[in-house]
Amino acid sequence: MSFLATDEPRVNRLVIIGLGLIGSSLALAAKSIGLVNTVIGISRRSSTLELALDLSIVDETYQDLASVASQLTSGDVVVIGVPTLSVPVVMADCHRLLSKDVTITDVASVKGSVVDALREIYGDLPEQFVPGHPIAGSEKSGVTAADKHLFENHRVILTPHGSADTEHFLLVSKLWSGVGGLVTTMNVQDHDVILAATSHLPHFLAYSLVDTLASMGDNREIFRYAAGGFRDFTRIAASDPVMWRDIALANQQSILHVLDEVMGNFQMLRKAIDESDADYLMDVFTRARDARNHFGKLLETNTVQGSMTEKTINYRVTPGGHGRGVLRVPGDKSMSHRSIILSSIAEGMTEITGFLEGEDSLATLRAFREMGVVIEGPDQGRVVVHGVGLNGLKAPATPLNMGNSGTSIRLLSGLLAGQSFDTELIGDVSLTGRPMGRVADPLRMMGALIETSQKGTPPLKITGGQTLRSIDYDMPMASAQVKSCVLLAGLYAKGITSVTEPAPTRDHTERMLQGFGYTVSAADSVASLTGGGALQGTRIDVPADISSAAFFMVAAAITPGSDITLRHVGINPTRIGVINILRQMGTAIHLSNTVEVGGEPVADIRIQYAPLKGIDIPKDQVPLAIDEFPVLFIAAACAQGITLLTGAEELRVKESDRIQSMADGLVTLGIDATPTADGIVIVGGTLGQGHVLSHHDHRIAMAFAIAGLRARGEITIEECNNVATSFPDFIETAKAIGLVIGVESRDD
Ligand code: S3P
């Protein structure tokens, strides 16, 4: 494979000092694709130079830099490829012998020591020197291990001290990207701290483990039986000792810091094993497995240790699709959150099936793991939670990251207001812009100590140890998240906490609490409970999410000839606005197999195409369809006549401003859509083609993907990564019913 680009600048002579694995692989890669004009190898060992010539790794060889230095000039790159502690010696030669025009770089795994040496030798940080570190390697070493593919798709970190657009920087970047590397920049300190944890420490652990086992009396026996785990864990203990000795000495402080942390954890692990503390072991192992699986996905897509960027995903939908099939969409997001929250504070074990393995509900799950709850899974929707009781949560070591999830942060704020320990809740850019005053206000009325940013947004800082009082809260907006937040805080308050809602909102918290044996009264728009009781572990079957089903309901509703059946969907009366609205617009929807599962009604939903007409959406349906409006707007765009939505100002504070995001996208596609303060006016028409932005909002992305079924041309939807928050298999499911949809990804 060649990564050679035709545009300049081009490296003339590549001089590699030190023909170890990295140096000789770079020489071989550059030479074999004709990336540079001449490759020169320098080594003190003549046998190495002979081998390098024999193997056609280099064009010319010298035993020292002095023999070639006077020929080098602008456009030539000198790469210092010797072990870390030998870099200063070579650097001193470079200082003495090379003109300022020659570009110099190095490949050492530690950058702080290189920069310190530069300061000492040059008296400053010369622009001609661009420190570098290819994150690639192998346990093999030396010129005979040279591999021309070694750097392909591996990150190369450059830590330039000057500006990153000098000729020298561009030349070094060009060299690495030419051999297939993915060039990134970083500051020196971050580099050394990150690499100490992700690269240096694992090597030292592997060396230490192998050395420990090897020095045991019966080591032959031990190694004879050491298979899979040992082999996987210790492959890197076969690496070059000189190189790793140098790294250990050059990056002392960062390594000691992370080593101390691991040793502390080892001590705790030892104690847990000694004391048969099964909970501690499960806690650590499940948390680690979860983290490994999470980061494993990043590793798979990036082949580098600790990938530092994520790819941006765009969707492209081509006209000509259809909507036919029988499918089950993933588990209900709202119920998945609540299943983890309530089972964590219940007594005993809860088994959950149908759990949504989306980023949002996983953020909730991780938060409880951070607070010491042992949670097994998720494994194909099955999760087992070992509840710790109402007062058994432990202080998390770091802020709890709620990612993109409004439900996580708002529900957890209520629960955490009642704990004895302090917590901080943080989230991604979208969540950090969303209003939290709506939960902070009632919680403060209950005596909670909770801080938001000045704008009333995250991060939320909650000071524990407060005595909460029960309140009767008249909710100013119809919000299930606020209602649930207050009820969860109410579990920790003395007396009866009640919430009155201005319009019915989803009541999963109330229903599920009852499933855990906790008495909740819910009547005439008031939900109340008495604090201080206990929840008992139970079984929860999470049905398919009607909010995810809605995309395929609309797919069938807008596509002539369609017929889609969605299995086992939750049809809680507080969630069925989408069915009511589509029926009013003319869609044929048939429910069957209606049953009650764990206090929640569930049914199969069949949707067949029929021509749609625009309607005035009844205000009482707004809270019942609050998450389904993006895709309902697509139905409105395909309907005959005008659809009018009012009373939906809440849509402006969702994962994006959904009124504006949808209006903008619809207008791009040629639809007459006018946003209003609390809704939108959509005139049905013909969907055209174009690029629309999802604003990182999962439901906007999926809504426009469905629009592709009726569009005249191709629709590209940008920034669709967040679809994974609620519907990880959306693309496969969409293809299964007949959408012609593809995914494109690009590096950020
Ligand atoms: C949710 C409630 C709704 C909804 C959100 C999930 C819940 O938000 O939009 O996706 O699980 O309680 P609001 O309570 O803010 O309306």
XYZ file of C-alpha atoms and ligand atoms in Angstrom, residues 332-335 337-338 406-407 410-411 434 438 477-484 505-506 508-509 547 575 623 626-627 650 653-655 658 698-699, ligand 1:
52
model
C -37.142 1.363 26.262
C -34.624 4.026 27.253
C -36.670 5.576 30.060
C -37.362 2.200 31.638
C -32.496 4.056 33.195
C -35.027 3.477 35.928
C -30.656 14.341 30.307
C -32.583 11.561 32.003
C -31.864 14.799 36.216
C -32.924 11.549 37.863
C -29.354 22.044 29.033
C -35.853 22.751 36.884
C -43.671 22.287 33.229
C -44.842 18.824 32.189
C -41.638 16.870 32.800
C -41.289 13.246 33.804
C -37.641 13.830 34.551
C -38.412 16.534 37.097
C -41.222 14.482 38.607
C -38.949 11.456 38.909
C -46.143 12.716 31.702
C -44.604 9.260 31.505
C -42.510 4.666 34.567
C -40.917 5.736 37.856
C -39.740 6.193 20.781
C -46.285 7.393 25.694
C -46.263 15.412 26.446
C -42.604 14.633 23.221
C -39.689 12.574 21.873
C -39.976 21.944 25.625
C -34.355 22.329 25.250
C -33.866 18.728 24.219
C -30.566 17.253 22.980
C -35.508 20.312 17.955
C -29.891 11.237 17.786
C -33.562 11.747 17.021
C -37.840 11.216 29.878
C -38.693 12.293 29.928
C -38.824 13.259 28.850
C -38.223 12.733 27.554
C -36.896 12.113 27.760
C -36.997 10.944 28.708
C -37.764 10.316 31.032
O -38.140 14.442 29.195
O -38.141 13.781 26.613
O -36.377 11.638 26.536
O -37.221 9.204 30.891
O -38.228 10.684 32.110
P -38.844 15.594 30.078
O -39.147 15.016 31.365
O -37.816 16.678 30.166
O -40.028 15.999 29.302
